[in-house]
PDB file of C-alpha atoms in Angstrom:
ATOM      1  CA  SER A  10      -4.601 -12.777 -17.333  1.00 63.00           C
ATOM      2  CA  PHE A  11      -5.252 -10.787 -14.196  1.00 70.00           C
ATOM      3  CA  PHE A  12      -8.292  -9.826 -12.247  1.00 75.00           C
ATOM      4  CA  PHE A  13      -8.038  -6.734 -10.056  1.00 77.00           C
ATOM      5  CA  PHE A  14      -9.825  -6.224  -6.805  1.00 79.00           C
ATOM      6  CA  ILE A  15      -9.767  -2.477  -6.108  1.00 78.00           C
ATOM      7  CA  LEU A  16     -10.036  -1.328  -2.509  1.00 77.00           C
ATOM      8  CA  VAL A  17      -9.957   2.359  -2.300  1.00 73.00           C
ATOM      9  CA  SER A  18     -11.555   5.293  -0.507  1.00 67.00           C
ATOM     10  CA  GLY A  19     -11.166   9.079  -0.533  1.00 65.00           C
ATOM     11  CA  GLU A  20     -11.477  11.825  -3.054  1.00 64.00           C
ATOM     12  CA  LYS A  21      -9.848   9.883  -5.945  1.00 65.00           C
ATOM     13  CA  VAL A  22     -12.433   7.065  -5.985  1.00 69.00           C
ATOM     14  CA  TYR A  23     -14.363   8.350  -8.997  1.00 70.00           C
ATOM     15  CA  PHE A  24     -11.156   9.087 -10.923  1.00 65.00           C
ATOM     16  CA  ILE A  25      -9.746   5.569 -10.280  1.00 69.00           C
ATOM     17  CA  TYR A  26     -13.026   3.914 -11.242  1.00 71.00           C
ATOM     18  CA  LYS A  27     -13.267   5.850 -14.514  1.00 69.00           C
ATOM     19  CA  THR A  28      -9.630   5.091 -15.297  1.00 65.00           C
ATOM     20  CA  PHE A  29     -10.112   1.324 -14.900  1.00 69.00           C
ATOM     21  CA  GLU A  30     -13.449   1.504 -16.760  1.00 69.00           C
ATOM     22  CA  GLN A  31     -11.735   2.893 -19.807  1.00 64.00           C
ATOM     23  CA  VAL A  32      -9.246  -0.044 -20.099  1.00 63.00           C
ATOM     24  CA  ASN A  33     -11.312  -2.642 -21.954  1.00 64.00           C
ATOM     25  CA  TYR A  34      -8.962  -5.622 -21.566  1.00 59.00           C
ATOM     26  CA  LEU A  35      -8.629  -5.461 -17.704  1.00 65.00           C
ATOM     27  CA  SER A  36     -11.046  -7.419 -15.559  1.00 77.00           C
ATOM     28  CA  PHE A  37     -11.791  -5.743 -12.256  1.00 77.00           C
ATOM     29  CA  LEU A  38     -14.194  -5.505  -9.373  1.00 80.00           C
ATOM     30  CA  PHE A  39     -14.357  -2.087  -7.728  1.00 79.00           C
ATOM     31  CA  LEU A  40     -14.981  -2.828  -4.034  1.00 82.00           C
ATOM     32  CA  GLY A  41     -14.597   0.677  -2.634  1.00 78.00           C
ATOM     33  CA  ALA A  42     -13.797   1.035   1.042  1.00 81.00           C
ATOM     34  CA  LYS A  43     -13.942  -2.091   3.267  1.00 85.00           C
ATOM     35  CA  SER A  44     -13.587  -2.663   6.965  1.00 87.00           C
ATOM     36  CA  ALA A  45     -10.196  -3.586   8.319  1.00 84.00           C
ATOM     37  CA  ASP A  46     -11.200  -7.245   8.710  1.00 89.00           C
ATOM     38  CA  GLU A  47     -12.619  -7.448   5.144  1.00 91.00           C
ATOM     39  CA  SER A  48      -9.516  -5.706   3.723  1.00 87.00           C
ATOM     40  CA  LEU A  49      -7.165  -8.042   5.462  1.00 87.00           C
ATOM     41  CA  LYS A  50      -9.037 -11.127   4.108  1.00 90.00           C
ATOM     42  CA  ILE A  51      -8.774  -9.727   0.589  1.00 89.00           C
ATOM     43  CA  ILE A  52      -5.091  -8.693   0.995  1.00 88.00           C
ATOM     44  CA  THR A  53      -3.997 -12.148   2.326  1.00 87.00           C
ATOM     45  CA  SER A  54      -5.774 -13.942  -0.501  1.00 87.00           C
ATOM     46  CA  ALA A  55      -4.033 -11.796  -3.145  1.00 87.00           C
ATOM     47  CA  ASP A  56      -1.021 -12.734  -5.302  1.00 84.00           C
ATOM     48  CA  LEU A  57       0.310  -9.217  -5.500  1.00 87.00           C
ATOM     49  CA  LEU A  58      -0.433  -6.040  -3.520  1.00 88.00           C
ATOM     50  CA  LEU A  59      -0.132  -2.633  -5.208  1.00 88.00           C
ATOM     51  CA  CYS A  60       0.222   0.379  -2.795  1.00 87.00           C
ATOM     52  CA  LEU A  61       0.652   3.176  -5.277  1.00 84.00           C
ATOM     53  CA  SER A  62       0.159   6.112  -2.975  1.00 83.00           C
ATOM     54  CA  ARG A  63       1.228   9.644  -3.848  1.00 80.00           C
ATOM     55  CA  GLU A  64       2.009  12.712  -1.924  1.00 81.00           C
ATOM     56  CA  CYS A  65      -0.671  15.422  -2.229  1.00 79.00           C
ATOM     57  CA  ARG A  66       0.079  18.974  -1.348  1.00 81.00           C
ATOM     58  CA  ARG A  67      -2.907  20.641   0.149  1.00 83.00           C
ATOM     59  CA  GLN A  68      -3.624  24.184   0.932  1.00 86.00           C
ATOM     60  CA  VAL A  69      -4.919  25.016   4.407  1.00 88.00           C
ATOM     61  CA  PRO A  70      -5.643  28.497   5.978  1.00 91.00           C
ATOM     62  CA  SER A  71      -2.178  28.608   7.480  1.00 91.00           C
ATOM     63  CA  GLY A  72      -0.314  27.524   4.375  1.00 89.00           C
ATOM     64  CA  TYR A  73       0.331  24.014   2.917  1.00 85.00           C
ATOM     65  CA  TYR A  74       0.841  20.580   4.126  1.00 80.00           C
ATOM     66  CA  ILE A  75       1.732  17.304   2.359  1.00 78.00           C
ATOM     67  CA  HIS A  76      -0.569  14.415   2.871  1.00 75.00           C
ATOM     68  CA  THR A  77       1.304  11.162   2.330  1.00 75.00           C
ATOM     69  CA  GLU A  78       1.302   7.452   3.150  1.00 74.00           C
ATOM     70  CA  THR A  79       2.744   7.541   6.584  1.00 70.00           C
ATOM     71  CA  MET A  80       2.495   3.965   7.892  1.00 74.00           C
ATOM     72  CA  GLY A  81       1.359   1.843   4.951  1.00 83.00           C
ATOM     73  CA  ARG A  82      -0.474  -0.646   7.018  1.00 83.00           C
ATOM     74  CA  SER A  83      -1.884  -2.530   4.055  1.00 86.00           C
ATOM     75  CA  ALA A  84       1.593  -2.901   2.670  1.00 89.00           C
ATOM     76  CA  LEU A  85       2.814  -4.278   5.994  1.00 86.00           C
ATOM     77  CA  GLU A  86      -0.131  -6.684   6.113  1.00 85.00           C
ATOM     78  CA  GLY A  87       0.877  -7.944   2.622  1.00 87.00           C
ATOM     79  CA  ILE A  88       4.451  -8.359   3.605  1.00 85.00           C
ATOM     80  CA  CYS A  89       3.499 -10.255   6.782  1.00 82.00           C
ATOM     81  CA  ALA A  90       1.282 -12.587   4.584  1.00 83.00           C
ATOM     82  CA  GLY A  91       4.230 -13.141   2.247  1.00 82.00           C
ATOM     83  CA  ILE A  92       2.726 -11.404  -0.676  1.00 86.00           C
ATOM     84  CA  PRO A  93       5.020  -9.361  -2.957  1.00 88.00           C
ATOM     85  CA  VAL A  94       4.342  -5.617  -2.659  1.00 90.00           C
ATOM     86  CA  VAL A  95       4.863  -2.976  -5.267  1.00 91.00           C
ATOM     87  CA  ALA A  96       4.622   0.478  -3.623  1.00 91.00           C
ATOM     88  CA  SER A  97       5.304   4.088  -4.384  1.00 90.00           C
ATOM     89  CA  ARG A  98       8.476   5.622  -2.840  1.00 93.00           C
ATOM     90  CA  VAL A  99       6.550   8.086  -0.603  1.00 91.00           C
ATOM     91  CA  GLY A 100       6.052   8.613   3.086  1.00 87.00           C
ATOM     92  CA  GLY A 101       7.046   5.706   5.420  1.00 87.00           C
ATOM     93  CA  LEU A 102       6.886   2.963   2.695  1.00 91.00           C
ATOM     94  CA  PRO A 103      10.606   3.054   1.820  1.00 91.00           C
ATOM     95  CA  GLN A 104      11.465   2.367   5.434  1.00 87.00           C
ATOM     96  CA  PHE A 105      10.223  -1.144   5.350  1.00 85.00           C
ATOM     97  CA  ILE A 106       9.709  -2.218   1.690  1.00 88.00           C
ATOM     98  CA  THR A 107      13.149  -3.411   0.846  1.00 84.00           C
ATOM     99  CA  ASP A 108      14.319  -5.715  -2.014  1.00 82.00           C
ATOM    100  CA  GLU A 109      13.622  -8.611   0.241  1.00 81.00           C
ATOM    101  CA  TYR A 110       9.948  -7.863   0.652  1.00 83.00           C
ATOM    102  CA  GLY A 111       8.887  -5.967  -2.427  1.00 89.00           C
ATOM    103  CA  TYR A 112       9.569  -3.289  -5.057  1.00 93.00           C
ATOM    104  CA  LEU A 113       9.585   0.449  -4.811  1.00 95.00           C
ATOM    105  CA  THR A 114       8.631   2.763  -7.739  1.00 91.00           C
ATOM    106  CA  GLU A 115       8.505   6.433  -8.175  1.00 92.00           C
ATOM    107  CA  PRO A 116       4.977   7.935  -7.914  1.00 86.00           C
ATOM    108  CA  ASP A 117       3.262   8.533 -11.239  1.00 81.00           C
ATOM    109  CA  SER A 118       5.849   6.472 -13.188  1.00 85.00           C
ATOM    110  CA  PRO A 119       3.745   3.941 -15.167  1.00 82.00           C
ATOM    111  CA  LYS A 120       6.626   2.241 -17.076  1.00 85.00           C
ATOM    112  CA  GLU A 121       8.690   1.839 -14.015  1.00 89.00           C
ATOM    113  CA  THR A 122       5.683   0.552 -12.055  1.00 87.00           C
ATOM    114  CA  ALA A 123       4.840  -1.885 -14.857  1.00 85.00           C
ATOM    115  CA  CYS A 124       8.432  -3.291 -14.699  1.00 87.00           C
ATOM    116  CA  LYS A 125       8.168  -3.680 -10.895  1.00 88.00           C
ATOM    117  CA  ILE A 126       4.868  -5.466 -11.249  1.00 85.00           C
ATOM    118  CA  ILE A 127       6.330  -7.948 -13.684  1.00 84.00           C
ATOM    119  CA  MET A 128       9.238  -8.478 -11.292  1.00 86.00           C
ATOM    120  CA  ALA A 129       6.871  -9.036  -8.414  1.00 86.00           C
ATOM    121  CA  ILE A 130       4.713 -11.475 -10.356  1.00 81.00           C
ATOM    122  CA  ASN A 131       7.799 -13.520 -11.235  1.00 82.00           C
ATOM    123  CA  SER A 132       8.998 -13.479  -7.539  1.00 78.00           C
ATOM    124  CA  GLN A 133       8.311 -16.314  -5.054  1.00 66.00           C
ATOM    125  CA  ARG A 134       5.883 -15.804  -2.254  1.00 61.00           C
ATOM    126  CA  LYS A 135       7.809 -15.363   0.983  1.00 58.00           C
ATOM    127  CA  GLU A 136       7.363 -17.789   3.854  1.00 56.00           C
ATOM    128  CA  ILE A 137       5.402 -16.245   6.618  1.00 50.00           C
ATOM    129  CA  THR A 138       7.776 -17.580   9.251  1.00 51.00           C
ATOM    130  CA  SER A 139      10.664 -15.741   7.756  1.00 58.00           C
ATOM    131  CA  LEU A 140       8.726 -12.508   8.104  1.00 62.00           C
ATOM    132  CA  SER A 141       7.969 -12.649  11.857  1.00 67.00           C
ATOM    133  CA  HIS A 142      10.507  -9.894  12.631  1.00 69.00           C
ATOM    134  CA  VAL A 143       8.571  -7.492  10.345  1.00 70.00           C
ATOM    135  CA  TRP A 144       5.412  -8.202  12.327  1.00 68.00           C
ATOM    136  CA  ASN A 145       7.314  -7.715  15.633  1.00 74.00           C
ATOM    137  CA  LEU A 146       8.671  -4.265  14.417  1.00 74.00           C
ATOM    138  CA  TYR A 147       5.321  -2.956  13.191  1.00 71.00           C
ATOM    139  CA  SER A 148       2.677  -4.728  15.351  1.00 74.00           C
ATOM    140  CA  TRP A 149       0.099  -2.377  16.837  1.00 73.00           C
ATOM    141  CA  ASP A 150       1.536  -3.109  20.266  1.00 82.00           C
ATOM    142  CA  THR A 151       5.020  -2.101  19.208  1.00 81.00           C
ATOM    143  CA  VAL A 152       3.904   1.041  17.352  1.00 77.00           C
ATOM    144  CA  PHE A 153       1.657   2.338  20.230  1.00 79.00           C
ATOM    145  CA  SER A 154       4.404   1.574  22.667  1.00 87.00           C
ATOM    146  CA  GLN A 155       6.710   3.791  20.746  1.00 83.00           C
ATOM    147  CA  TYR A 156       4.075   6.568  20.509  1.00 79.00           C
ATOM    148  CA  MET A 157       3.576   6.412  24.209  1.00 87.00           C
ATOM    149  CA  SER A 158       7.323   6.587  24.830  1.00 90.00           C
ATOM    150  CA  ILE A 159       7.597   9.672  22.617  1.00 88.00           C
ATOM    151  CA  TRP A 160       4.532  11.193  24.344  1.00 87.00           C
ATOM    152  CA  ASN A 161       5.793  10.450  27.873  1.00 90.00           C
ATOM    153  CA  ASN A 162       9.268  12.014  27.153  1.00 86.00           C
ATOM    154  CA  LYS A 163       7.757  15.369  26.200  1.00 67.00           C
TER     155      LYS A 163
END
């Protein structure tokens, strides 16, 4: 049996809560939004991390833009903690979630996602020492250095 801790914020909170509430056989605790420190503690104690983001097309006065998961910081934190990750194939997530660290699924594909979750549950937790290169690539220092390099070369 599984117990879900749900950390989520934004416009879909009510929808997600109502969806889980309708599934009688699932045990869950809806935590809502948490601070970065609190979220990290929850993520690192998990057996599996789901990052099922989706791309949302939004209308703005000048046209449209697509809001997506650009960095996937929670997925990176899960990977660095050695936790299997199941994530949607959107935004920047496919750049670092490889077969070695997790499983990608198409957005809004419940059957495929369920299969990937089962695969992740059956996988072994990665050793943190083998994941240090992921941390080195995506640490805040590295990411901001890259941003500054791009900014300074304008």
